[in-house]
C-alpha positions as a LaTeX table, in Angstrom:
\begin{tabular}{lrrr}
\hline
Residue & $x$ (\AA) & $y$ (\AA) & $z$ (\AA) \\
\hline
Met1 & 0.00 & 0.00 & 0.00 \\
His2 & 1.28 & 3.43 & $-0.89$ \\
Leu3 & 1.47 & 5.96 & 1.90 \\
Ala4 & 0.19 & 8.74 & $-0.36$ \\
Tyr5 & $-3.41$ & 7.48 & $-0.50$ \\
Pro6 & $-4.22$ & 7.57 & 3.22 \\
Ala7 & $-2.13$ & 10.73 & 3.66 \\
Val8 & $-4.12$ & 12.57 & 0.97 \\
Leu9 & $-7.40$ & 11.29 & 2.40 \\
Ala10 & $-6.34$ & 12.38 & 5.90 \\
Ala11 & $-5.35$ & 15.82 & 4.58 \\
Leu12 & $-8.75$ & 16.19 & 2.89 \\
Leu13 & $-10.55$ & 15.12 & 6.08 \\
Phe14 & $-8.48$ & 17.52 & 8.17 \\
Cys15 & $-9.09$ & 20.43 & 5.78 \\
Thr16 & $-12.82$ & 19.68 & 5.76 \\
Gly17 & $-12.84$ & 19.68 & 9.57 \\
Leu18 & $-10.82$ & 22.89 & 9.68 \\
Tyr19 & $-13.28$ & 24.56 & 7.33 \\
Gly20 & $-16.13$ & 23.39 & 9.55 \\
Val21 & $-14.47$ & 24.85 & 12.65 \\
Leu22 & $-13.76$ & 28.19 & 11.00 \\
Ala23 & $-16.97$ & 28.64 & 8.98 \\
Arg24 & $-19.75$ & 27.10 & 11.07 \\
Arg25 & $-21.64$ & 28.99 & 13.74 \\
Asn26 & $-23.53$ & 26.11 & 15.36 \\
Ala27 & $-21.61$ & 24.72 & 18.33 \\
Ile28 & $-22.63$ & 21.11 & 17.60 \\
Leu29 & $-21.31$ & 21.37 & 14.04 \\
Val30 & $-18.07$ & 22.83 & 15.37 \\
Leu31 & $-17.72$ & 19.83 & 17.70 \\
Met32 & $-18.38$ & 17.46 & 14.81 \\
Ser33 & $-15.71$ & 19.24 & 12.77 \\
Val34 & $-13.20$ & 18.85 & 15.59 \\
Glu35 & $-14.00$ & 15.14 & 15.67 \\
Leu36 & $-13.43$ & 14.95 & 11.93 \\
Met37 & $-10.02$ & 16.54 & 12.41 \\
Leu38 & $-9.17$ & 14.03 & 15.15 \\
Asn39 & $-10.19$ & 11.17 & 12.88 \\
Ala40 & $-7.87$ & 12.50 & 10.18 \\
Val41 & $-5.03$ & 12.40 & 12.70 \\
Asn42 & $-6.00$ & 8.84 & 13.65 \\
Leu43 & $-5.92$ & 7.81 & 10.00 \\
Asn44 & $-2.42$ & 9.25 & 9.67 \\
Leu45 & $-1.26$ & 7.43 & 12.80 \\
Val46 & $-2.48$ & 4.05 & 11.55 \\
Ala47 & $-1.17$ & 4.64 & 8.01 \\
Phe48 & 2.31 & 5.55 & 9.22 \\
Asp49 & 2.28 & 2.61 & 11.62 \\
Val50 & 1.52 & 0.22 & 8.77 \\
Trp51 & 4.03 & 1.90 & 6.46 \\
Leu52 & 6.85 & 1.79 & 9.01 \\
Arg53 & 5.99 & $-1.81$ & 9.97 \\
Asp54 & 6.50 & $-1.04$ & 13.64 \\
Ala55 & 6.75 & $-4.23$ & 15.72 \\
Leu56 & 5.16 & $-2.60$ & 18.75 \\
His57 & 2.27 & $-1.10$ & 16.78 \\
Ser58 & 2.64 & 2.14 & 18.69 \\
Gly59 & 0.62 & 4.07 & 16.09 \\
Gln60 & $-2.35$ & 1.82 & 16.62 \\
Ala61 & $-2.03$ & 2.04 & 20.40 \\
Leu62 & $-1.86$ & 5.82 & 20.22 \\
Thr63 & $-4.89$ & 5.79 & 17.92 \\
Leu64 & $-6.91$ & 3.83 & 20.49 \\
Phe65 & $-5.87$ & 6.30 & 23.18 \\
Thr66 & $-6.87$ & 9.21 & 20.93 \\
Ile67 & $-10.26$ & 7.63 & 20.25 \\
Ala68 & $-10.88$ & 7.30 & 23.99 \\
Ile69 & $-9.90$ & 10.94 & 24.57 \\
Ala70 & $-12.11$ & 12.04 & 21.65 \\
Ala71 & $-15.08$ & 10.15 & 23.09 \\
Ala72 & $-14.66$ & 11.90 & 26.43 \\
Glu73 & $-14.23$ & 15.25 & 24.67 \\
Ile74 & $-17.41$ & 14.88 & 22.64 \\
Gly75 & $-19.39$ & 13.80 & 25.71 \\
Ile76 & $-18.26$ & 16.78 & 27.77 \\
Gly77 & $-18.60$ & 19.13 & 24.81 \\
Leu78 & $-22.17$ & 18.07 & 24.07 \\
Ala79 & $-23.09$ & 18.38 & 27.73 \\
Ile80 & $-21.75$ & 21.93 & 27.79 \\
Val81 & $-23.53$ & 22.83 & 24.54 \\
Leu82 & $-26.80$ & 21.40 & 25.88 \\
Ala83 & $-26.47$ & 23.36 & 29.14 \\
Val84 & $-25.70$ & 26.57 & 27.26 \\
Tyr85 & $-28.64$ & 25.99 & 24.91 \\
Arg86 & $-31.01$ & 25.48 & 27.83 \\
Asn87 & $-29.68$ & 28.59 & 29.55 \\
Arg88 & $-29.37$ & 30.97 & 26.59 \\
Gly89 & $-31.77$ & 29.46 & 24.05 \\
Ser90 & $-29.18$ & 29.38 & 21.27 \\
Ser91 & $-26.16$ & 27.35 & 20.24 \\
Asp92 & $-24.87$ & 29.98 & 17.80 \\
Val93 & $-21.21$ & 30.54 & 18.69 \\
Asp94 & $-21.10$ & 34.19 & 17.56 \\
Arg95 & $-24.29$ & 35.10 & 19.41 \\
Leu96 & $-23.03$ & 33.43 & 22.59 \\
Arg97 & $-19.73$ & 35.34 & 22.35 \\
Asp98 & $-21.62$ & 38.64 & 21.94 \\
Thr99 & $-23.90$ & 37.77 & 24.86 \\
Ala100 & $-20.93$ & 36.93 & 27.07 \\
Glu101 & $-19.23$ & 40.24 & 26.22 \\
Thr102 & $-22.45$ & 42.15 & 26.96 \\
Asp103 & $-22.91$ & 40.36 & 30.28 \\
Ala104 & $-19.31$ & 41.06 & 31.25 \\
Ala105 & $-19.67$ & 44.75 & 30.40 \\
Glu106 & $-22.86$ & 45.04 & 32.45 \\
Ala107 & $-21.32$ & 43.34 & 35.48 \\
Leu108 & $-18.40$ & 45.71 & 35.95 \\
Pro109 & $-17.79$ & 46.34 & 39.66 \\
Gly110 & $-18.77$ & 49.74 & 41.02 \\
Asp111 & $-21.19$ & 50.59 & 38.22 \\
Ser112 & $-24.46$ & 49.77 & 39.96 \\
Thr113 & $-25.82$ & 51.03 & 43.24 \\
Glu114 & $-26.91$ & 47.52 & 44.25 \\
Asp115 & $-23.29$ & 46.32 & 44.24 \\
Gln116 & $-22.27$ & 49.25 & 46.43 \\
Ala117 & $-25.14$ & 48.68 & 48.88 \\
Thr118 & $-24.48$ & 44.97 & 49.31 \\
Ala119 & $-20.67$ & 45.17 & 49.33 \\
Pro120 & $-20.28$ & 45.99 & 53.07 \\
Ala121 & $-22.69$ & 43.20 & 54.01 \\
Gly122 & $-20.75$ & 40.73 & 51.86 \\
Lys123 & $-17.46$ & 41.78 & 53.47 \\
Ala124 & $-18.95$ & 41.34 & 56.96 \\
Lys125 & $-20.17$ & 37.83 & 56.06 \\
Lys126 & $-16.70$ & 36.92 & 54.75 \\
Ala127 & $-15.10$ & 38.20 & 57.94 \\
Glu128 & $-17.50$ & 36.12 & 60.07 \\
Ala129 & $-16.87$ & 33.03 & 57.95 \\
Thr130 & $-13.11$ & 33.26 & 58.27 \\
Ala131 & $-13.14$ & 33.96 & 62.00 \\
\hline
\end{tabular}
């Protein structure tokens, strides 16, 4: 088997995943694109392992480890996306970034009178808790 075939296929898969990460706005599609990129890396690992005829099959072992890490990553990523969707009502990455910047700008310390009124009470509670 020639090494060029799986290498070209892996490069196409990786470029497709990279395009998905850069061009898509939906967080689930971005996660799927990252998984596509990881699978391209796995294909390269197995192809080079076969091409080098490694006796220990370290490329295949590393591929299994990468698959396990990718499974954990997609599980955690989907849980975070689901929680954000339930909280914000959208999984659009650009809209979430704008919302986060707006929330951060509104929550600057010292801008609201409520923060100033509750600040001494919060300091007193901290002092009691540490004593």
